[in-house]
Short mmCIF file of C-alpha atoms and ligand atoms in Angstrom, two decimals:
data_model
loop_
_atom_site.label_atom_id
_atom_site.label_comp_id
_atom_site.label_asym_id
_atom_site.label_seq_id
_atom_site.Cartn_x
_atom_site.Cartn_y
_atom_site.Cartn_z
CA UNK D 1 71.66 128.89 90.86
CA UNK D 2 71.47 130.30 94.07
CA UNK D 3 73.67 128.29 96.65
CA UNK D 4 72.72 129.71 99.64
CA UNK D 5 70.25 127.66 100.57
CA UNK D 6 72.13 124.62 98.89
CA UNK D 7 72.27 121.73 102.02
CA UNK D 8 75.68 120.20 102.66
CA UNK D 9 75.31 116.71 100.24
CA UNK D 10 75.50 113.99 102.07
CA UNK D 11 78.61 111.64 101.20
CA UNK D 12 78.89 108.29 102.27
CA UNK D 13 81.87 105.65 101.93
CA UNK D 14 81.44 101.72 102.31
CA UNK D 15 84.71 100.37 102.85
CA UNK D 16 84.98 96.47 102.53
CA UNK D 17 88.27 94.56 101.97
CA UNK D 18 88.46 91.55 99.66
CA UNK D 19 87.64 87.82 100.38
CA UNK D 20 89.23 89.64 104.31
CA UNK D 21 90.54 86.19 106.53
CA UNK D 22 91.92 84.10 102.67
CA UNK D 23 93.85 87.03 101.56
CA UNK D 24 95.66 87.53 105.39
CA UNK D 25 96.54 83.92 105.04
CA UNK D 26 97.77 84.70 101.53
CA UNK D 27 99.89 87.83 103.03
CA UNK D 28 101.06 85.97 105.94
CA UNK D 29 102.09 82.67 103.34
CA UNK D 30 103.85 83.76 99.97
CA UNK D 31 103.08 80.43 98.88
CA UNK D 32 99.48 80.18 98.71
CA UNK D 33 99.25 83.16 96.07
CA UNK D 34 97.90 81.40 93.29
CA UNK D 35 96.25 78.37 94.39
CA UNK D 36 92.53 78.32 95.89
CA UNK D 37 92.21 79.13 99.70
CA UNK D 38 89.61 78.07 101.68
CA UNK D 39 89.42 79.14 105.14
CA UNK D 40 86.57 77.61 107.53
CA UNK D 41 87.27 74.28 108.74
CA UNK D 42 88.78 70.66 108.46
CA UNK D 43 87.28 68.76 105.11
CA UNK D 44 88.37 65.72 106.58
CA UNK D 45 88.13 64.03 102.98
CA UNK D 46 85.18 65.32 102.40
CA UNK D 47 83.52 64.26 105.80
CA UNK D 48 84.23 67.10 107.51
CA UNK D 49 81.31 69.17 109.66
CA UNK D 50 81.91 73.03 109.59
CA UNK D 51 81.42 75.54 106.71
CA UNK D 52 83.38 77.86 104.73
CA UNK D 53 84.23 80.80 106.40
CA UNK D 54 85.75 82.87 102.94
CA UNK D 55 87.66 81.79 100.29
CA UNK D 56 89.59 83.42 97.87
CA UNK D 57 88.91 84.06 94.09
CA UNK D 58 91.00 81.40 93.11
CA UNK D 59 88.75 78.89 94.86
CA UNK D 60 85.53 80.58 93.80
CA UNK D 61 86.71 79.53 89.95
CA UNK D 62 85.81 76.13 91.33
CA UNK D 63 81.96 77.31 92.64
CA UNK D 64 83.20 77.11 96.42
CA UNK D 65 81.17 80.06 98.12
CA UNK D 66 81.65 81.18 101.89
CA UNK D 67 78.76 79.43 104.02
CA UNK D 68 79.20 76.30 102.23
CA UNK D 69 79.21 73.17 103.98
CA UNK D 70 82.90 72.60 104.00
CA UNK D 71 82.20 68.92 102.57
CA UNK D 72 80.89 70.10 99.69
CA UNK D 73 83.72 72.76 98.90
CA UNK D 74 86.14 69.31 99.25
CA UNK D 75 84.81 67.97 96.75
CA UNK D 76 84.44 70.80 94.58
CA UNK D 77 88.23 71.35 94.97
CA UNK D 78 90.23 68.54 97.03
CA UNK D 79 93.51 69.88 96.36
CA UNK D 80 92.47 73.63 97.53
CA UNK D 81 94.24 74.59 100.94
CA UNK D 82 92.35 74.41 103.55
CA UNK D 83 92.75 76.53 106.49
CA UNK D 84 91.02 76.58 110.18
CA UNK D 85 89.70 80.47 111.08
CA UNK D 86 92.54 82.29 113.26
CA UNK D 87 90.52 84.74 114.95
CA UNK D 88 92.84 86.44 116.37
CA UNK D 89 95.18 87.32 113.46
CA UNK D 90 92.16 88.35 111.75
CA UNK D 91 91.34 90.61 114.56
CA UNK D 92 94.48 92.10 114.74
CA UNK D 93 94.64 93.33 111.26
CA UNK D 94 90.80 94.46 111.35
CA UNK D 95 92.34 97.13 113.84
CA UNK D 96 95.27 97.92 112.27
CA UNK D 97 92.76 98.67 109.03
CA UNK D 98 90.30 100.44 110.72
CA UNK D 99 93.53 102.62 112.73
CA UNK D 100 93.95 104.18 109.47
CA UNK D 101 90.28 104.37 107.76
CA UNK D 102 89.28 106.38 111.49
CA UNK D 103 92.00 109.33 110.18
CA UNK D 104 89.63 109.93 106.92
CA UNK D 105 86.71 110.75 109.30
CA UNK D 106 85.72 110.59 113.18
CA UNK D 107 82.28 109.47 111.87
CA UNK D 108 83.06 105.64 111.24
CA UNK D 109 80.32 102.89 111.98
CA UNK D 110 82.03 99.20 111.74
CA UNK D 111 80.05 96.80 110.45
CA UNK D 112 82.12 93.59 110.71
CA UNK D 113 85.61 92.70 110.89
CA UNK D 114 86.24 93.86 107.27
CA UNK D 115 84.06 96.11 106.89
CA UNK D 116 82.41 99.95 107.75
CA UNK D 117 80.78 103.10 106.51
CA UNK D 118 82.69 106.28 106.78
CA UNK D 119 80.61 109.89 106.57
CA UNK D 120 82.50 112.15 104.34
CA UNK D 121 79.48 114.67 104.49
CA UNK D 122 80.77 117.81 105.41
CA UNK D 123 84.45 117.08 105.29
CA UNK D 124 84.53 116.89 101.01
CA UNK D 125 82.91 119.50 99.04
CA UNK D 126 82.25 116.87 95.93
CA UNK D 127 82.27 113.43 94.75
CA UNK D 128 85.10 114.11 93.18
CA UNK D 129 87.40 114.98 96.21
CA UNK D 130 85.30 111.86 97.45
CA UNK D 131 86.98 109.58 95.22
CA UNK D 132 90.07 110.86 95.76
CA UNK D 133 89.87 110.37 99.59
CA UNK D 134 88.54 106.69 98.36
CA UNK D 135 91.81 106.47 96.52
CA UNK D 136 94.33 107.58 99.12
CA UNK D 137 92.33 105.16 101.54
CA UNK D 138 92.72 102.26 99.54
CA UNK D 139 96.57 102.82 98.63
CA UNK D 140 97.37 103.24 102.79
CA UNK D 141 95.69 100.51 103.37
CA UNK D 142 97.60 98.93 101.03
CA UNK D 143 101.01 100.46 101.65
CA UNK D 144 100.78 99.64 105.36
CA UNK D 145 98.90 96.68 105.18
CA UNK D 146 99.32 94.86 101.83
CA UNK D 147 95.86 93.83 101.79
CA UNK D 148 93.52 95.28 99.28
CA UNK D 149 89.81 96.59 99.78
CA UNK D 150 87.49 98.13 97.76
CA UNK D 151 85.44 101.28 98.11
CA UNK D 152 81.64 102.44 97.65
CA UNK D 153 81.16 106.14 97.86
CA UNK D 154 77.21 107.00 97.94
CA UNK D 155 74.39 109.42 99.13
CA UNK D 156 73.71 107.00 101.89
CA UNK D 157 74.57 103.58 103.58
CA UNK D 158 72.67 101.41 101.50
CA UNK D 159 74.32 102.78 97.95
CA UNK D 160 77.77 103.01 99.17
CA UNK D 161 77.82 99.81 99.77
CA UNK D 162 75.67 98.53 96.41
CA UNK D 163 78.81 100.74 95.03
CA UNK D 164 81.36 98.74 96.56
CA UNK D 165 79.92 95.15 95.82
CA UNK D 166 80.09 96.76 92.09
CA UNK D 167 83.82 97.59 92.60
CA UNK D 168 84.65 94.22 93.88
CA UNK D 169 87.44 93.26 93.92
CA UNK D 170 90.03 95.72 94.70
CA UNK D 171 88.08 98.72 92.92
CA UNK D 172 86.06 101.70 93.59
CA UNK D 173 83.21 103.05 92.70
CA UNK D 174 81.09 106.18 92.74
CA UNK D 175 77.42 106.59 92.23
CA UNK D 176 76.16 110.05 92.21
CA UNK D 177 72.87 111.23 93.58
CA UNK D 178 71.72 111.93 90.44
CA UNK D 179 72.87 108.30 89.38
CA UNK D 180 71.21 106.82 92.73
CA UNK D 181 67.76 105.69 91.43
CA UNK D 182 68.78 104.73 87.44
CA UNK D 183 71.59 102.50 88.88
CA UNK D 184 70.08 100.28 90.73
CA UNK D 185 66.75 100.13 88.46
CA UNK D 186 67.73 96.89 86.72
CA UNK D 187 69.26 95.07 89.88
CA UNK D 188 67.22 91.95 91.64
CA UNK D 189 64.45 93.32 94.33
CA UNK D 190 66.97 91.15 96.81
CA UNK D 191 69.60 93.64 96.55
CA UNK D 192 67.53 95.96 99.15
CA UNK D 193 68.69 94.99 102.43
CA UNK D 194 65.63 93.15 104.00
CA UNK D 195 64.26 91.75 100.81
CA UNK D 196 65.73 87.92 100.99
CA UNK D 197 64.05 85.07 98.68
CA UNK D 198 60.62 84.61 101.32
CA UNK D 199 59.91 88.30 99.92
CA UNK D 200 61.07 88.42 96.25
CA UNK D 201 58.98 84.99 95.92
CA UNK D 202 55.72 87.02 97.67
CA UNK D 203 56.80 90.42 94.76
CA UNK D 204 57.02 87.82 92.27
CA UNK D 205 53.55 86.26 92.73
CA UNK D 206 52.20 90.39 93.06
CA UNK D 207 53.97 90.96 89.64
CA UNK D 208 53.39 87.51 88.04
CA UNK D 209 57.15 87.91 87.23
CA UNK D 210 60.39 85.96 88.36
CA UNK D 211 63.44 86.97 89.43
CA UNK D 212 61.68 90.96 89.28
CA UNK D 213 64.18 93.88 88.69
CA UNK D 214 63.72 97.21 91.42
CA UNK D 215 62.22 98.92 88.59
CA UNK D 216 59.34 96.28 88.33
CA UNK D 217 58.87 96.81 92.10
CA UNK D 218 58.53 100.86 91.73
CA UNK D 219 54.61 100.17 91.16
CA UNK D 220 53.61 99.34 94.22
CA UNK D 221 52.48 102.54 96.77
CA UNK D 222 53.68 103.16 99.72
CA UNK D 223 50.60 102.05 101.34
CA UNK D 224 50.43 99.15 99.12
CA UNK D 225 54.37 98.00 100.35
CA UNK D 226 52.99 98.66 103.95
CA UNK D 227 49.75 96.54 104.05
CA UNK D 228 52.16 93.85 103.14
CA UNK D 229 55.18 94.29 104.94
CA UNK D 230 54.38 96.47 107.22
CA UNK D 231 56.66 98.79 108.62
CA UNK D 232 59.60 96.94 106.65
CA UNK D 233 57.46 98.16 103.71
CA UNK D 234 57.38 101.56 103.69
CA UNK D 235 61.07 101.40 104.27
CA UNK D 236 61.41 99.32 101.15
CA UNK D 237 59.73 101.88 99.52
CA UNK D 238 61.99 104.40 100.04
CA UNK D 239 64.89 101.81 99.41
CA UNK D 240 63.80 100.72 96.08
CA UNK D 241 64.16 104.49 94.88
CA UNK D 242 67.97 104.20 96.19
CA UNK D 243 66.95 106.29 99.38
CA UNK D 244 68.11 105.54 102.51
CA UNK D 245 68.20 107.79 105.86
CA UNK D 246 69.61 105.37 108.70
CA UNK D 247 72.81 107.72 109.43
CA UNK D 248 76.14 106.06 110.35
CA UNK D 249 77.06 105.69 113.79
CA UNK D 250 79.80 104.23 116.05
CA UNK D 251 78.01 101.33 117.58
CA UNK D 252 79.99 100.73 121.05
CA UNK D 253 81.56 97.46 119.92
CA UNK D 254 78.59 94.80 120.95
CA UNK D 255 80.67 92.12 122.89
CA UNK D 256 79.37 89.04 123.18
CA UNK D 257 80.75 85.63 124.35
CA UNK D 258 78.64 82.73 122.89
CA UNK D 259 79.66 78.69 121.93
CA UNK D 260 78.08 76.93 119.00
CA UNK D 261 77.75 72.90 118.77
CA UNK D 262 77.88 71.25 115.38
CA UNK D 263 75.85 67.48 115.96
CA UNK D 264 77.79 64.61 114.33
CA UNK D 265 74.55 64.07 112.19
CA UNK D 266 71.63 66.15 111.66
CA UNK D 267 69.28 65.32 113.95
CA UNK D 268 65.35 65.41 115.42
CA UNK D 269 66.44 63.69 118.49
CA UNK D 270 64.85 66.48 121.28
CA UNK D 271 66.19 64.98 124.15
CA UNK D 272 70.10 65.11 122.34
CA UNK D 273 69.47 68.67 121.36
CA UNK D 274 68.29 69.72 124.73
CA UNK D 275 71.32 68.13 126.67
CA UNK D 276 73.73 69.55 124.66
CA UNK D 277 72.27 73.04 124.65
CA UNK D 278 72.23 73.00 128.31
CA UNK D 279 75.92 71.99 128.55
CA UNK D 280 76.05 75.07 126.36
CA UNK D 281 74.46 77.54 128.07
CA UNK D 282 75.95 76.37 131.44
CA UNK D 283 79.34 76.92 129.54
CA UNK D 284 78.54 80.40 128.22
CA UNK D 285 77.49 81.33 132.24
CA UNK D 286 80.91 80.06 133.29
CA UNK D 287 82.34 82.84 131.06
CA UNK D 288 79.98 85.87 132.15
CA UNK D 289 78.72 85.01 135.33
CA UNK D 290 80.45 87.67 137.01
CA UNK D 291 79.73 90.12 133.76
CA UNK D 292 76.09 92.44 133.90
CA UNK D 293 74.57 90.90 130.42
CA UNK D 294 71.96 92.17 128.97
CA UNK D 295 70.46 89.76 126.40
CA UNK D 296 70.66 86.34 124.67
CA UNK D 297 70.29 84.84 121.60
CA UNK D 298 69.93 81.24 120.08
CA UNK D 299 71.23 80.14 116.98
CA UNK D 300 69.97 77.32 115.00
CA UNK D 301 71.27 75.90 111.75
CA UNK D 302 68.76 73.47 110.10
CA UNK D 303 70.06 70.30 107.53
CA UNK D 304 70.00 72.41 104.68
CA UNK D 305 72.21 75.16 106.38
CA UNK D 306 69.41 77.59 106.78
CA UNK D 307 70.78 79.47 109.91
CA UNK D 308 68.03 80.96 112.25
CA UNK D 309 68.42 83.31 115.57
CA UNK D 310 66.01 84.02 118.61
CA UNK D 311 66.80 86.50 120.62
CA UNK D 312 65.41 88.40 123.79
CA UNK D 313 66.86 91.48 125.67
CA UNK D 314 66.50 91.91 129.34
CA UNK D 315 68.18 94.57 131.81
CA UNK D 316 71.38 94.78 132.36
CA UNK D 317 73.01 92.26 135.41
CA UNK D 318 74.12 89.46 136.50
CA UNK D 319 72.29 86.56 135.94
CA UNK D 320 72.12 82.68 137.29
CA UNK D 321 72.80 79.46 134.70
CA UNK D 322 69.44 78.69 135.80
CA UNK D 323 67.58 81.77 134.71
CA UNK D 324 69.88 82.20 131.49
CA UNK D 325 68.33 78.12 130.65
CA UNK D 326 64.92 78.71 131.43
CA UNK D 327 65.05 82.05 129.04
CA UNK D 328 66.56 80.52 126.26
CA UNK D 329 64.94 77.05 126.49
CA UNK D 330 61.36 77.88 124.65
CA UNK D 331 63.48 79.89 121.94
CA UNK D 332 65.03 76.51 121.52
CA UNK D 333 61.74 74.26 121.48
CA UNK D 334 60.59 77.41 118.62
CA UNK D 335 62.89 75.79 116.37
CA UNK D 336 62.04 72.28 117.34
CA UNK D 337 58.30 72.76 116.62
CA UNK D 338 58.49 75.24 113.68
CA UNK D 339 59.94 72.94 111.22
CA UNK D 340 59.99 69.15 110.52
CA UNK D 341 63.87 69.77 109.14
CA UNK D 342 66.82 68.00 110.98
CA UNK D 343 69.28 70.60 113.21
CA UNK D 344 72.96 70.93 112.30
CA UNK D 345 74.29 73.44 115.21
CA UNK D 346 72.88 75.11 118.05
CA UNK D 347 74.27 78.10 119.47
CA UNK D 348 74.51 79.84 122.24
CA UNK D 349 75.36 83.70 123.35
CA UNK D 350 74.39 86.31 125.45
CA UNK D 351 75.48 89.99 125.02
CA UNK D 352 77.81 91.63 127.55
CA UNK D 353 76.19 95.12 128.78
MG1 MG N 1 84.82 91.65 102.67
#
């Protein structure tokens, strides 16, 4: 074989550490190794309001799951600790991780506080070195940190990190080019990113099948995917068959100041909802009004913990209370009018330019 003409292979990492915020309080307190951690809010015996933020594997024995009303993880497992979110701990060490995953490659794209693509492309000549860079990664992180992670190494984004949820936890794992397509042929359709349950349950009734595997979904066209989807569809296409071409790039860290109100009870009551959110937003302004913003979005979490956004974008500057309310106000009355459910929390944010 001729490799002249042979393109540089493309070599993606996913780096994610495991269950990130319960296994810092688990470094930071000797004594919690062992028993379930649950870090998200208060349980107040059971009564409490907030959700789980992530737990460790210990508390997952017991079915608790991050996102979880917090009641409900109480009484799945009273005597697990509980433990309120310290941001800025968590913070701290997401630096001090991503300080040391920057030195495998200047190409790093952060997704979260725990997690980020690296592209190797370019800087390893095979998959091989690849999982030795993977390797060496993990045990720094480890030496220096004593936190474990695990590691995805792909052809692109979206099966680096389909590797690393299969190395979980505290693994890694490599899927070849070659192994791209055949590896993810008998996963669920909702592994794709932008396939949730609204369009696996509009596949299914396509198929006639439930719970369809990728490989059922390889028989629709690309036309076909886009007359229902639309432009998501021809992207699913291309996903499906375990190809992906966003590239990884260093988003300038989005900053955004925001405040979130949990209601006592669910609740319909408009005139409630409305006061509070403008207390909100008039708090949020406090915070940014002498910041250029250049967006805002509204967060709503229904009774059954269904979490919505709206968001708009605008130019960048500095804005009044007043305009910041009457933007945000018909996002708002959206989720009001769209669905009979009760509202949990309301949120409020706007994006610092
Ligand atoms: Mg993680």
């Amino acid at each position: 074989m001729g490799n002249s003409k042979k393109k540089k292979e493309n070599i993606i990492l996913h780096i994610d550490m495991d269950y990130f915020f319960a296994q810092i309080e688990e470094r930071e307190n000797p004594q919690f190794k062992g028993k379930p951690v649950v870090v998200g809010a208060d349980p107040k015996e059971g009564k409490g309001r907030g959700v789980v933020s992530t737990c460790n594997y210990e508390a997952r024995k017991f079915g608790i799951k991050s996102g979880m009303p917090i009641s409900r993880a109480y009484k799945l497992c009273p005597q697990a600790i509980f433990l309120p979110v310290n941001m800025q701990l968590y913070k701290r060490v997401s630096r001090a991780v991503f300080q040391i995953a920057q030195k495998f490659s200047s190409k790093m794209e952060r997704v979260s506080l725990d997690e980020a693509y690296i592209d190797l492309t370019g800087r390893v000549g095979s998959y091989k070195e690849a999982r030795r860079e993977g390797e060496d990664l993990r045990k720094i992180v480890f030496e220096k940190e004593r936190l474990t992670c695990s590691i995805g190494v792909s052809k692109n984004k979206m099966m680096a990190k389909i590797a690393c949820e299969l190395a979980k936890p505290d693994g890694i794992r490599i899927i070849t080019p070659v192994q791209a397509a055949k590896t993810i042929a008998s996963m669920k359709v909702e592994t794709i990113p932008g396939i949730g349950p609204k369009t696996r349950q509009f596949i299914e009734k396509k198929l006639k099948k439930k719970d369809p595997q990728i490989r059922d979904a390889l028989v629709f066209s690309k036309s076909e995917l886009a007359d229902f989807f639309g432009k998501r569809g021809e992207e699913f296409y291309y996903k499906l068959r375990g190809i992906d071409k966003s590239p990884v790039e260093e988003k300038k860290e989005a900053k955004s100041v925001g405040k979130e109100h949990t209601f006592q009870k669910d609740t319909r009551d408009a005139k409630m909802i409305i006061k509070v959110f403008k207390r909100l937003v008039g708090d949020v302004h406090s915070q940014v009004k002498d910041k250029k913003i250049n967006g805002l979005t509204v967060v709503c979490r229904y009774e059954d913990f269904e979490t919505h956004t709206k968001q708009i974008s605008f130019d960048a500057g500095k804005y009044t209370e007043e305009f910041l309310y009457k933007k945000s106000i018909s996002l708002l009355l959206k989720f009001l009018t769209q669905s009979n459910k009760k509202i949990r929390l309301i949120g409020f944010r706007v994006k610092i330019a």
